[in-house]
Amino acid sequence: MNSPAENIEARRNLVFEELPAQQLLLDLYRPVTDRQVPVVLYFHSGGWRSGNKDDCRVRWLTRYGFAVASVSYRLLPRYGFPSQIEDAKAAVRFLRGNAEEFGLHPEQFVASGLSSGAYLACMLGLTAGHPILDQRFEPDIEKMAHPGLPNKRENYSEQSTHVNAVINYSGLVDFIAIQTWASRRGTRAERSPEARLLGHAVHEDRERAMLASPMHHLHADAPPFMHIHGDRNEVTPLDQTRKFHAALLELGVTSKFTLVRGGGHNSRRMMDNPAIQDRVADFLHRHLGTEGGIRAVYEESHARTDDESPTNPIS
């Protein structure tokens, strides 16, 4: 039997930030219901230099009763750290400021992403209220390319950037440690993805590299994290994710780790596996307190054990 058709409303190309000569857009997918629903912000991959919001790998979460916001952000080489983090926070503020209009629960926000997008999700989860990284970019209104946009009614600066959970698909979390790891990313320090994001080799300014690394923002009040990582990932070290997970646990933060056998950096085994999707949705419902709320019902069962499929996760 096939699953029931999705009953989803989509709002495309919502302007969540207006910068000089550039609009930042997001797409919002939401289950049709009268209830306020949790929202999962998704940040695309691409090494901070490519990709776009059309590549939304978690739209399936709408089947479980979540809204999904696929968010654009500024890219390299024109824009480096911390522009991307500013953009991610602007998206949170915009959605929270318009929660009533969009039918979103203002206290049930989740950050998620793949690879470079997962890095942004991790930074969102760890830096709410940070004295440097939670500052808002304020453009000169007179120099804005498109002043008076219908979607740009206010700047939402009073809104919190706090999120209630993080889903980390293969995110890079420690710019310092990765410099010692040889991979197909390339070994020349000045040409690595993290060096391009920073605008300099990591060793040239370790303090700034630490400021840009999720591993160096860990604290006991962090939201619950779920990490999903393939054992054949040749881009982001598996050991980094394991250490990040262990460090969160040591602080008393809820952290779950799922290893995907045969999974590469962004493989379908990791992103499109029904067993992993069920596990992610269960994690979010449990930690957002939405177990009894809106949740789609499948006509076909996705229940299986780890031994029944080589693509299933083991944790």
PDB file of C-alpha atoms in Angstrom:
ATOM      1  CA  MET A   1       0.000   0.000   0.000  1.00  0.00           C
ATOM      2  CA  ASN A   2       1.121   3.519  -0.612  1.00  0.00           C
ATOM      3  CA  SER A   3       1.367   6.197   2.040  1.00  0.00           C
ATOM      4  CA  PRO A   4      -1.447   8.746   2.034  1.00  0.00           C
ATOM      5  CA  ALA A   5      -0.921  11.848  -0.060  1.00  0.00           C
ATOM      6  CA  GLU A   6       0.756  14.671   1.819  1.00  0.00           C
ATOM      7  CA  ASN A   7      -1.549  17.497   2.835  1.00  0.00           C
ATOM      8  CA  ILE A   8       0.996  20.298   2.883  1.00  0.00           C
ATOM      9  CA  GLU A   9       0.859  24.031   2.346  1.00  0.00           C
ATOM     10  CA  ALA A  10       3.964  25.683   0.924  1.00  0.00           C
ATOM     11  CA  ARG A  11       5.084  29.297   1.117  1.00  0.00           C
ATOM     12  CA  ARG A  12       7.995  29.826  -1.222  1.00  0.00           C
ATOM     13  CA  ASN A  13      10.571  32.603  -1.305  1.00  0.00           C
ATOM     14  CA  LEU A  14       9.684  34.355   1.924  1.00  0.00           C
ATOM     15  CA  VAL A  15      12.079  37.268   2.464  1.00  0.00           C
ATOM     16  CA  PHE A  16      13.471  36.842   5.968  1.00  0.00           C
ATOM     17  CA  GLU A  17      16.333  39.341   5.713  1.00  0.00           C
ATOM     18  CA  GLU A  18      17.115  42.310   3.511  1.00  0.00           C
ATOM     19  CA  LEU A  19      20.810  43.083   3.065  1.00  0.00           C
ATOM     20  CA  PRO A  20      22.491  45.598   0.794  1.00  0.00           C
ATOM     21  CA  ALA A  21      21.924  44.331  -2.765  1.00  0.00           C
ATOM     22  CA  GLN A  22      20.685  40.928  -1.591  1.00  0.00           C
ATOM     23  CA  GLN A  23      17.535  39.310  -0.250  1.00  0.00           C
ATOM     24  CA  LEU A  24      17.699  36.189   1.890  1.00  0.00           C
ATOM     25  CA  LEU A  25      14.841  33.779   1.279  1.00  0.00           C
ATOM     26  CA  LEU A  26      13.324  30.701   2.863  1.00  0.00           C
ATOM     27  CA  ASP A  27      10.676  28.187   1.857  1.00  0.00           C
ATOM     28  CA  LEU A  28       8.170  27.062   4.481  1.00  0.00           C
ATOM     29  CA  TYR A  29       6.366  23.721   4.242  1.00  0.00           C
ATOM     30  CA  ARG A  30       3.660  23.090   6.811  1.00  0.00           C
ATOM     31  CA  PRO A  31       1.080  20.354   7.440  1.00  0.00           C
ATOM     32  CA  VAL A  32      -2.451  21.645   6.961  1.00  0.00           C
ATOM     33  CA  THR A  33      -3.888  21.891  10.478  1.00  0.00           C
ATOM     34  CA  ASP A  34      -5.423  24.463  12.795  1.00  0.00           C
ATOM     35  CA  ARG A  35      -2.783  23.751  15.451  1.00  0.00           C
ATOM     36  CA  GLN A  36       0.491  25.540  15.945  1.00  0.00           C
ATOM     37  CA  VAL A  37       3.169  23.067  14.880  1.00  0.00           C
ATOM     38  CA  PRO A  38       6.895  22.714  15.638  1.00  0.00           C
ATOM     39  CA  VAL A  39       9.240  23.998  12.951  1.00  0.00           C
ATOM     40  CA  VAL A  40      12.513  22.474  11.783  1.00  0.00           C
ATOM     41  CA  LEU A  41      14.911  24.892  10.092  1.00  0.00           C
ATOM     42  CA  TYR A  42      17.066  23.138   7.502  1.00  0.00           C
ATOM     43  CA  PHE A  43      20.386  24.488   6.187  1.00  0.00           C
ATOM     44  CA  HIS A  44      21.733  23.024   2.948  1.00  0.00           C
ATOM     45  CA  SER A  45      25.191  21.604   2.292  1.00  0.00           C
ATOM     46  CA  GLY A  46      27.799  22.825  -0.174  1.00  0.00           C
ATOM     47  CA  GLY A  47      30.914  23.728   1.771  1.00  0.00           C
ATOM     48  CA  TRP A  48      29.541  27.246   2.464  1.00  0.00           C
ATOM     49  CA  ARG A  49      30.190  28.111  -1.186  1.00  0.00           C
ATOM     50  CA  SER A  50      27.408  26.370  -3.141  1.00  0.00           C
ATOM     51  CA  GLY A  51      23.935  24.916  -2.798  1.00  0.00           C
ATOM     52  CA  ASN A  52      20.577  26.557  -2.206  1.00  0.00           C
ATOM     53  CA  LYS A  53      17.322  26.202  -0.294  1.00  0.00           C
ATOM     54  CA  ASP A  54      15.743  24.088  -3.062  1.00  0.00           C
ATOM     55  CA  ASP A  55      17.882  21.194  -1.830  1.00  0.00           C
ATOM     56  CA  CYS A  56      15.776  20.465   1.247  1.00  0.00           C
ATOM     57  CA  ARG A  57      16.599  16.964   2.468  1.00  0.00           C
ATOM     58  CA  VAL A  58      14.166  16.844   5.406  1.00  0.00           C
ATOM     59  CA  ARG A  59      10.811  17.718   3.854  1.00  0.00           C
ATOM     60  CA  TRP A  60       9.704  14.247   4.941  1.00  0.00           C
ATOM     61  CA  LEU A  61       9.365  15.641   8.471  1.00  0.00           C
ATOM     62  CA  THR A  62       6.068  17.230   7.430  1.00  0.00           C
ATOM     63  CA  ARG A  63       4.613  13.701   7.447  1.00  0.00           C
ATOM     64  CA  TYR A  64       5.304  13.572  11.182  1.00  0.00           C
ATOM     65  CA  GLY A  65       3.559  16.846  11.945  1.00  0.00           C
ATOM     66  CA  PHE A  66       6.483  19.279  11.681  1.00  0.00           C
ATOM     67  CA  ALA A  67       6.763  22.396   9.583  1.00  0.00           C
ATOM     68  CA  VAL A  68      10.040  22.600   7.655  1.00  0.00           C
ATOM     69  CA  ALA A  69      11.771  25.867   6.743  1.00  0.00           C
ATOM     70  CA  SER A  70      14.488  25.510   4.109  1.00  0.00           C
ATOM     71  CA  VAL A  71      16.777  28.487   4.580  1.00  0.00           C
ATOM     72  CA  SER A  72      19.181  30.273   2.243  1.00  0.00           C
ATOM     73  CA  TYR A  73      22.338  31.944   3.517  1.00  0.00           C
ATOM     74  CA  ARG A  74      25.220  33.973   2.120  1.00  0.00           C
ATOM     75  CA  LEU A  75      27.981  32.007   0.419  1.00  0.00           C
ATOM     76  CA  LEU A  76      31.704  32.053  -0.185  1.00  0.00           C
ATOM     77  CA  PRO A  77      33.824  33.529  -1.632  1.00  0.00           C
ATOM     78  CA  ARG A  78      32.087  36.885  -1.187  1.00  0.00           C
ATOM     79  CA  TYR A  79      30.823  36.241   2.331  1.00  0.00           C
ATOM     80  CA  GLY A  80      32.779  34.473   5.051  1.00  0.00           C
ATOM     81  CA  PHE A  81      32.456  33.846   8.766  1.00  0.00           C
ATOM     82  CA  PRO A  82      30.338  34.926  10.589  1.00  0.00           C
ATOM     83  CA  SER A  83      27.903  35.951   7.807  1.00  0.00           C
ATOM     84  CA  GLN A  84      26.348  32.505   7.525  1.00  0.00           C
ATOM     85  CA  ILE A  85      25.679  32.338  11.263  1.00  0.00           C
ATOM     86  CA  GLU A  86      24.121  35.821  11.188  1.00  0.00           C
ATOM     87  CA  ASP A  87      21.803  34.623   8.425  1.00  0.00           C
ATOM     88  CA  ALA A  88      20.787  31.472  10.297  1.00  0.00           C
ATOM     89  CA  LYS A  89      19.917  33.545  13.351  1.00  0.00           C
ATOM     90  CA  ALA A  90      17.980  36.036  11.226  1.00  0.00           C
ATOM     91  CA  ALA A  91      15.846  33.160   9.931  1.00  0.00           C
ATOM     92  CA  VAL A  92      15.049  32.043  13.478  1.00  0.00           C
ATOM     93  CA  ARG A  93      14.072  35.587  14.484  1.00  0.00           C
ATOM     94  CA  PHE A  94      11.881  36.023  11.400  1.00  0.00           C
ATOM     95  CA  LEU A  95      10.017  32.755  11.906  1.00  0.00           C
ATOM     96  CA  ARG A  96       9.564  33.329  15.629  1.00  0.00           C
ATOM     97  CA  GLY A  97       8.375  36.880  14.985  1.00  0.00           C
ATOM     98  CA  ASN A  98       5.796  35.557  12.512  1.00  0.00           C
ATOM     99  CA  ALA A  99       4.933  32.351  14.362  1.00  0.00           C
ATOM    100  CA  GLU A 100       1.259  33.218  14.796  1.00  0.00           C
ATOM    101  CA  GLU A 101       0.834  34.152  11.139  1.00  0.00           C
ATOM    102  CA  PHE A 102       2.578  30.986   9.935  1.00  0.00           C
ATOM    103  CA  GLY A 103       0.931  28.617  12.435  1.00  0.00           C
ATOM    104  CA  LEU A 104       4.198  27.758  14.197  1.00  0.00           C
ATOM    105  CA  HIS A 105       4.767  27.065  17.870  1.00  0.00           C
ATOM    106  CA  PRO A 106       7.186  29.797  19.031  1.00  0.00           C
ATOM    107  CA  GLU A 107       8.774  27.530  21.662  1.00  0.00           C
ATOM    108  CA  GLN A 108       9.274  24.472  19.457  1.00  0.00           C
ATOM    109  CA  PHE A 109      12.119  25.366  17.088  1.00  0.00           C
ATOM    110  CA  VAL A 110      14.645  22.849  15.762  1.00  0.00           C
ATOM    111  CA  ALA A 111      17.890  23.490  13.846  1.00  0.00           C
ATOM    112  CA  SER A 112      19.017  20.881  11.327  1.00  0.00           C
ATOM    113  CA  GLY A 113      21.380  20.641   8.409  1.00  0.00           C
ATOM    114  CA  LEU A 114      23.741  18.547   6.345  1.00  0.00           C
ATOM    115  CA  SER A 115      27.525  19.051   6.326  1.00  0.00           C
ATOM    116  CA  SER A 116      28.187  22.818   6.207  1.00  0.00           C
ATOM    117  CA  GLY A 117      24.500  23.320   6.960  1.00  0.00           C
ATOM    118  CA  ALA A 118      24.790  21.030   9.998  1.00  0.00           C
ATOM    119  CA  TYR A 119      27.655  23.212  11.176  1.00  0.00           C
ATOM    120  CA  LEU A 120      25.235  26.170  11.150  1.00  0.00           C
ATOM    121  CA  ALA A 121      22.619  24.126  13.001  1.00  0.00           C
ATOM    122  CA  CYS A 122      25.163  23.246  15.697  1.00  0.00           C
ATOM    123  CA  MET A 123      26.227  26.866  16.030  1.00  0.00           C
ATOM    124  CA  LEU A 124      22.583  27.902  16.383  1.00  0.00           C
ATOM    125  CA  GLY A 125      22.099  25.352  19.128  1.00  0.00           C
ATOM    126  CA  LEU A 126      25.139  26.528  21.099  1.00  0.00           C
ATOM    127  CA  THR A 127      25.422  30.313  20.657  1.00  0.00           C
ATOM    128  CA  ALA A 128      22.046  31.836  21.535  1.00  0.00           C
ATOM    129  CA  GLY A 129      22.832  34.960  23.520  1.00  0.00           C
ATOM    130  CA  HIS A 130      26.544  34.862  22.639  1.00  0.00           C
ATOM    131  CA  PRO A 131      28.035  38.361  23.077  1.00  0.00           C
ATOM    132  CA  ILE A 132      29.678  38.265  19.634  1.00  0.00           C
ATOM    133  CA  LEU A 133      27.869  35.675  17.534  1.00  0.00           C
ATOM    134  CA  ASP A 134      24.334  36.630  18.528  1.00  0.00           C
ATOM    135  CA  GLN A 135      24.683  40.234  17.417  1.00  0.00           C
ATOM    136  CA  ARG A 136      22.318  41.298  14.685  1.00  0.00           C
ATOM    137  CA  PHE A 137      23.442  42.781  11.382  1.00  0.00           C
ATOM    138  CA  GLU A 138      21.756  46.163  10.907  1.00  0.00           C
ATOM    139  CA  PRO A 139      21.825  47.398   7.292  1.00  0.00           C
ATOM    140  CA  ASP A 140      21.622  51.034   6.314  1.00  0.00           C
ATOM    141  CA  ILE A 141      17.970  51.378   5.331  1.00  0.00           C
ATOM    142  CA  GLU A 142      18.762  54.148   2.863  1.00  0.00           C
ATOM    143  CA  LYS A 143      21.193  51.883   1.007  1.00  0.00           C
ATOM    144  CA  MET A 144      18.981  48.799   0.834  1.00  0.00           C
ATOM    145  CA  ALA A 145      18.410  47.522  -2.675  1.00  0.00           C
ATOM    146  CA  HIS A 146      14.740  46.726  -2.151  1.00  0.00           C
ATOM    147  CA  PRO A 147      13.325  48.855   0.678  1.00  0.00           C
ATOM    148  CA  GLY A 148       9.691  48.484   1.611  1.00  0.00           C
ATOM    149  CA  LEU A 149       9.290  44.808   0.690  1.00  0.00           C
ATOM    150  CA  PRO A 150       5.889  43.446   1.738  1.00  0.00           C
ATOM    151  CA  ASN A 151       7.549  40.672   3.775  1.00  0.00           C
ATOM    152  CA  LYS A 152       9.937  43.079   5.492  1.00  0.00           C
ATOM    153  CA  ARG A 153       7.719  44.706   8.114  1.00  0.00           C
ATOM    154  CA  GLU A 154      10.144  44.832  11.027  1.00  0.00           C
ATOM    155  CA  ASN A 155      13.583  43.609  12.003  1.00  0.00           C
ATOM    156  CA  TYR A 156      12.520  41.143  14.741  1.00  0.00           C
ATOM    157  CA  SER A 157      15.565  42.116  16.782  1.00  0.00           C
ATOM    158  CA  GLU A 158      13.710  41.414  20.020  1.00  0.00           C
ATOM    159  CA  GLN A 159      13.177  37.776  19.095  1.00  0.00           C
ATOM    160  CA  SER A 160      15.317  35.030  20.647  1.00  0.00           C
ATOM    161  CA  THR A 161      17.548  32.825  18.482  1.00  0.00           C
ATOM    162  CA  HIS A 162      17.189  29.910  20.902  1.00  0.00           C
ATOM    163  CA  VAL A 163      16.356  26.491  19.430  1.00  0.00           C
ATOM    164  CA  ASN A 164      15.004  23.511  21.346  1.00  0.00           C
ATOM    165  CA  ALA A 165      16.883  20.710  19.570  1.00  0.00           C
ATOM    166  CA  VAL A 166      19.560  20.134  16.923  1.00  0.00           C
ATOM    167  CA  ILE A 167      19.816  17.440  14.242  1.00  0.00           C
ATOM    168  CA  ASN A 168      23.408  17.165  13.033  1.00  0.00           C
ATOM    169  CA  TYR A 169      23.978  15.302   9.747  1.00  0.00           C
ATOM    170  CA  SER A 170      27.776  15.082   9.259  1.00  0.00           C
ATOM    171  CA  GLY A 171      28.559  18.566  10.537  1.00  0.00           C
ATOM    172  CA  LEU A 172      32.107  19.849  10.943  1.00  0.00           C
ATOM    173  CA  VAL A 173      32.435  20.847  14.607  1.00  0.00           C
ATOM    174  CA  ASP A 174      36.124  21.455  15.402  1.00  0.00           C
ATOM    175  CA  PHE A 175      38.241  23.566  13.045  1.00  0.00           C
ATOM    176  CA  ILE A 176      41.335  23.107  15.199  1.00  0.00           C
ATOM    177  CA  ALA A 177      41.267  19.310  15.361  1.00  0.00           C
ATOM    178  CA  ILE A 178      40.432  18.707  11.696  1.00  0.00           C
ATOM    179  CA  GLN A 179      43.733  20.238  10.616  1.00  0.00           C
ATOM    180  CA  THR A 180      45.481  17.043  11.688  1.00  0.00           C
ATOM    181  CA  TRP A 181      43.167  14.783   9.667  1.00  0.00           C
ATOM    182  CA  ALA A 182      44.191  13.835   6.115  1.00  0.00           C
ATOM    183  CA  SER A 183      41.235  13.265   3.806  1.00  0.00           C
ATOM    184  CA  ARG A 184      39.995  14.019   0.328  1.00  0.00           C
ATOM    185  CA  ARG A 185      39.204  17.511   1.620  1.00  0.00           C
ATOM    186  CA  GLY A 186      42.827  18.330   0.861  1.00  0.00           C
ATOM    187  CA  THR A 187      45.713  18.805   3.264  1.00  0.00           C
ATOM    188  CA  ARG A 188      46.801  22.354   2.378  1.00  0.00           C
ATOM    189  CA  ALA A 189      45.651  24.393   5.353  1.00  0.00           C
ATOM    190  CA  GLU A 190      44.924  27.553   3.383  1.00  0.00           C
ATOM    191  CA  ARG A 191      42.697  25.687   0.892  1.00  0.00           C
ATOM    192  CA  SER A 192      40.557  23.715   3.316  1.00  0.00           C
ATOM    193  CA  PRO A 193      36.821  24.528   3.559  1.00  0.00           C
ATOM    194  CA  GLU A 194      37.219  25.886   7.074  1.00  0.00           C
ATOM    195  CA  ALA A 195      40.121  28.132   6.018  1.00  0.00           C
ATOM    196  CA  ARG A 196      38.030  29.535   3.194  1.00  0.00           C
ATOM    197  CA  LEU A 197      35.195  30.208   5.608  1.00  0.00           C
ATOM    198  CA  LEU A 198      37.532  31.973   8.041  1.00  0.00           C
ATOM    199  CA  GLY A 199      39.454  33.804   5.337  1.00  0.00           C
ATOM    200  CA  HIS A 200      42.780  32.492   6.664  1.00  0.00           C
ATOM    201  CA  ALA A 201      44.480  29.235   7.596  1.00  0.00           C
ATOM    202  CA  VAL A 202      43.343  27.949  10.970  1.00  0.00           C
ATOM    203  CA  HIS A 203      46.807  28.169  12.547  1.00  0.00           C
ATOM    204  CA  GLU A 204      47.090  31.860  11.634  1.00  0.00           C
ATOM    205  CA  ASP A 205      44.423  32.806  14.173  1.00  0.00           C
ATOM    206  CA  ARG A 206      43.531  29.926  16.492  1.00  0.00           C
ATOM    207  CA  GLU A 207      41.390  32.127  18.709  1.00  0.00           C
ATOM    208  CA  ARG A 208      39.139  33.084  15.793  1.00  0.00           C
ATOM    209  CA  ALA A 209      39.054  29.472  14.596  1.00  0.00           C
ATOM    210  CA  MET A 210      37.857  28.441  18.050  1.00  0.00           C
ATOM    211  CA  LEU A 211      35.205  31.171  17.967  1.00  0.00           C
ATOM    212  CA  ALA A 212      33.957  29.620  14.717  1.00  0.00           C
ATOM    213  CA  SER A 213      33.934  26.021  16.044  1.00  0.00           C
ATOM    214  CA  PRO A 214      30.878  24.440  17.720  1.00  0.00           C
ATOM    215  CA  MET A 215      33.174  22.252  19.859  1.00  0.00           C
ATOM    216  CA  HIS A 216      34.419  25.366  21.635  1.00  0.00           C
ATOM    217  CA  HIS A 217      30.942  26.638  22.524  1.00  0.00           C
ATOM    218  CA  LEU A 218      29.718  23.648  24.528  1.00  0.00           C
ATOM    219  CA  HIS A 219      27.790  24.403  27.713  1.00  0.00           C
ATOM    220  CA  ALA A 220      25.490  22.590  30.093  1.00  0.00           C
ATOM    221  CA  ASP A 221      22.369  24.487  28.977  1.00  0.00           C
ATOM    222  CA  ALA A 222      22.666  23.364  25.359  1.00  0.00           C
ATOM    223  CA  PRO A 223      19.538  21.853  23.782  1.00  0.00           C
ATOM    224  CA  PRO A 224      19.284  18.119  22.981  1.00  0.00           C
ATOM    225  CA  PHE A 225      21.437  16.999  20.045  1.00  0.00           C
ATOM    226  CA  MET A 226      21.060  14.092  17.641  1.00  0.00           C
ATOM    227  CA  HIS A 227      24.065  13.205  15.461  1.00  0.00           C
ATOM    228  CA  ILE A 228      23.803  11.069  12.312  1.00  0.00           C
ATOM    229  CA  HIS A 229      27.074  10.048  10.685  1.00  0.00           C
ATOM    230  CA  GLY A 230      28.072   7.474   8.059  1.00  0.00           C
ATOM    231  CA  ASP A 231      30.942   5.083   8.714  1.00  0.00           C
ATOM    232  CA  ARG A 232      32.284   5.758   5.190  1.00  0.00           C
ATOM    233  CA  ASN A 233      32.368   9.521   5.509  1.00  0.00           C
ATOM    234  CA  GLU A 234      35.593  10.771   3.898  1.00  0.00           C
ATOM    235  CA  VAL A 235      34.882  14.469   4.411  1.00  0.00           C
ATOM    236  CA  THR A 236      33.937  14.956   8.060  1.00  0.00           C
ATOM    237  CA  PRO A 237      35.836  12.755  10.524  1.00  0.00           C
ATOM    238  CA  LEU A 238      33.692  10.262  12.384  1.00  0.00           C
ATOM    239  CA  ASP A 239      35.940  10.778  15.398  1.00  0.00           C
ATOM    240  CA  GLN A 240      34.944  14.451  15.551  1.00  0.00           C
ATOM    241  CA  THR A 241      31.270  13.621  15.862  1.00  0.00           C
ATOM    242  CA  ARG A 242      31.974  10.969  18.492  1.00  0.00           C
ATOM    243  CA  LYS A 243      34.035  13.404  20.576  1.00  0.00           C
ATOM    244  CA  PHE A 244      31.397  16.125  20.193  1.00  0.00           C
ATOM    245  CA  HIS A 245      28.703  13.672  21.322  1.00  0.00           C
ATOM    246  CA  ALA A 246      30.819  12.518  24.289  1.00  0.00           C
ATOM    247  CA  ALA A 247      31.579  16.086  25.352  1.00  0.00           C
ATOM    248  CA  LEU A 248      27.880  16.981  25.357  1.00  0.00           C
ATOM    249  CA  LEU A 249      27.098  13.922  27.476  1.00  0.00           C
ATOM    250  CA  GLU A 250      29.851  14.815  29.927  1.00  0.00           C
ATOM    251  CA  LEU A 251      28.173  18.196  30.430  1.00  0.00           C
ATOM    252  CA  GLY A 252      24.848  16.498  31.104  1.00  0.00           C
ATOM    253  CA  VAL A 253      23.325  17.521  27.767  1.00  0.00           C
ATOM    254  CA  THR A 254      21.041  15.035  26.019  1.00  0.00           C
ATOM    255  CA  SER A 255      22.910  13.714  22.995  1.00  0.00           C
ATOM    256  CA  LYS A 256      22.109  10.749  20.745  1.00  0.00           C
ATOM    257  CA  PHE A 257      24.467   9.256  18.176  1.00  0.00           C
ATOM    258  CA  THR A 258      23.417   7.158  15.188  1.00  0.00           C
ATOM    259  CA  LEU A 259      26.068   5.460  13.047  1.00  0.00           C
ATOM    260  CA  VAL A 260      24.950   4.549   9.524  1.00  0.00           C
ATOM    261  CA  ARG A 261      26.675   1.472   8.146  1.00  0.00           C
ATOM    262  CA  GLY A 262      27.771   2.051   4.567  1.00  0.00           C
ATOM    263  CA  GLY A 263      26.836   5.729   4.763  1.00  0.00           C
ATOM    264  CA  GLY A 264      28.981   8.346   3.078  1.00  0.00           C
ATOM    265  CA  HIS A 265      29.107  12.057   3.739  1.00  0.00           C
ATOM    266  CA  ASN A 266      25.634  12.806   2.378  1.00  0.00           C
ATOM    267  CA  SER A 267      24.423   9.435   1.132  1.00  0.00           C
ATOM    268  CA  ARG A 268      20.817   8.338   0.726  1.00  0.00           C
ATOM    269  CA  ARG A 269      21.493   5.636   3.325  1.00  0.00           C
ATOM    270  CA  MET A 270      21.772   8.418   5.858  1.00  0.00           C
ATOM    271  CA  MET A 271      19.202  10.962   4.669  1.00  0.00           C
ATOM    272  CA  ASP A 272      16.429   8.841   3.142  1.00  0.00           C
ATOM    273  CA  ASN A 273      16.426   5.727   5.333  1.00  0.00           C
ATOM    274  CA  PRO A 274      12.892   5.244   6.783  1.00  0.00           C
ATOM    275  CA  ALA A 275      14.283   3.741  10.001  1.00  0.00           C
ATOM    276  CA  ILE A 276      16.483   6.790  10.579  1.00  0.00           C
ATOM    277  CA  GLN A 277      13.638   9.136   9.696  1.00  0.00           C
ATOM    278  CA  ASP A 278      11.452   7.433  12.308  1.00  0.00           C
ATOM    279  CA  ARG A 279      14.264   7.731  14.836  1.00  0.00           C
ATOM    280  CA  VAL A 280      14.748  11.452  14.154  1.00  0.00           C
ATOM    281  CA  ALA A 281      11.019  12.171  14.397  1.00  0.00           C
ATOM    282  CA  ASP A 282      10.719  10.179  17.643  1.00  0.00           C
ATOM    283  CA  PHE A 283      13.671  12.073  19.118  1.00  0.00           C
ATOM    284  CA  LEU A 284      12.084  15.415  18.267  1.00  0.00           C
ATOM    285  CA  HIS A 285       8.609  14.518  19.487  1.00  0.00           C
ATOM    286  CA  ARG A 286      10.056  13.244  22.745  1.00  0.00           C
ATOM    287  CA  HIS A 287      12.182  16.313  23.460  1.00  0.00           C
ATOM    288  CA  LEU A 288       9.693  18.890  22.205  1.00  0.00           C
ATOM    289  CA  GLY A 289       6.881  17.310  24.193  1.00  0.00           C
ATOM    290  CA  THR A 290       4.756  16.745  21.103  1.00  0.00           C
ATOM    291  CA  GLU A 291       4.140  12.986  21.414  1.00  0.00           C
ATOM    292  CA  GLY A 292       0.440  13.569  21.882  1.00  0.00           C
ATOM    293  CA  GLY A 293       0.197  16.337  19.314  1.00  0.00           C
ATOM    294  CA  ILE A 294      -0.278  16.303  15.557  1.00  0.00           C
ATOM    295  CA  ARG A 295       1.500  13.362  13.968  1.00  0.00           C
ATOM    296  CA  ALA A 296       0.843  11.788  10.582  1.00  0.00           C
ATOM    297  CA  VAL A 297      -0.075   8.095  10.452  1.00  0.00           C
ATOM    298  CA  TYR A 298       1.508   5.857   7.845  1.00  0.00           C
ATOM    299  CA  GLU A 299      -0.639   3.289   6.071  1.00  0.00           C
ATOM    300  CA  GLU A 300       2.358   1.053   5.689  1.00  0.00           C
ATOM    301  CA  SER A 301       4.616  -0.025   8.534  1.00  0.00           C
ATOM    302  CA  HIS A 302       8.239   1.049   8.576  1.00  0.00           C
ATOM    303  CA  ALA A 303       9.092  -1.081  11.580  1.00  0.00           C
ATOM    304  CA  ARG A 304      12.186  -3.260  11.149  1.00  0.00           C
ATOM    305  CA  THR A 305      15.197  -4.373  13.106  1.00  0.00           C
ATOM    306  CA  ASP A 306      18.781  -3.381  12.449  1.00  0.00           C
ATOM    307  CA  ASP A 307      19.508  -6.852  11.130  1.00  0.00           C
ATOM    308  CA  GLU A 308      16.865  -6.698   8.394  1.00  0.00           C
ATOM    309  CA  SER A 309      18.574  -4.093   6.213  1.00  0.00           C
ATOM    310  CA  PRO A 310      22.228  -3.102   5.725  1.00  0.00           C
ATOM    311  CA  THR A 311      21.129   0.536   5.433  1.00  0.00           C
ATOM    312  CA  ASN A 312      19.632   0.601   8.904  1.00  0.00           C
ATOM    313  CA  PRO A 313      21.453   2.531  11.621  1.00  0.00           C
ATOM    314  CA  ILE A 314      23.183   1.118  14.627  1.00  0.00           C
ATOM    315  CA  SER A 315      23.892   3.292  17.610  1.00  0.00           C
TER     316      SER A 315
END
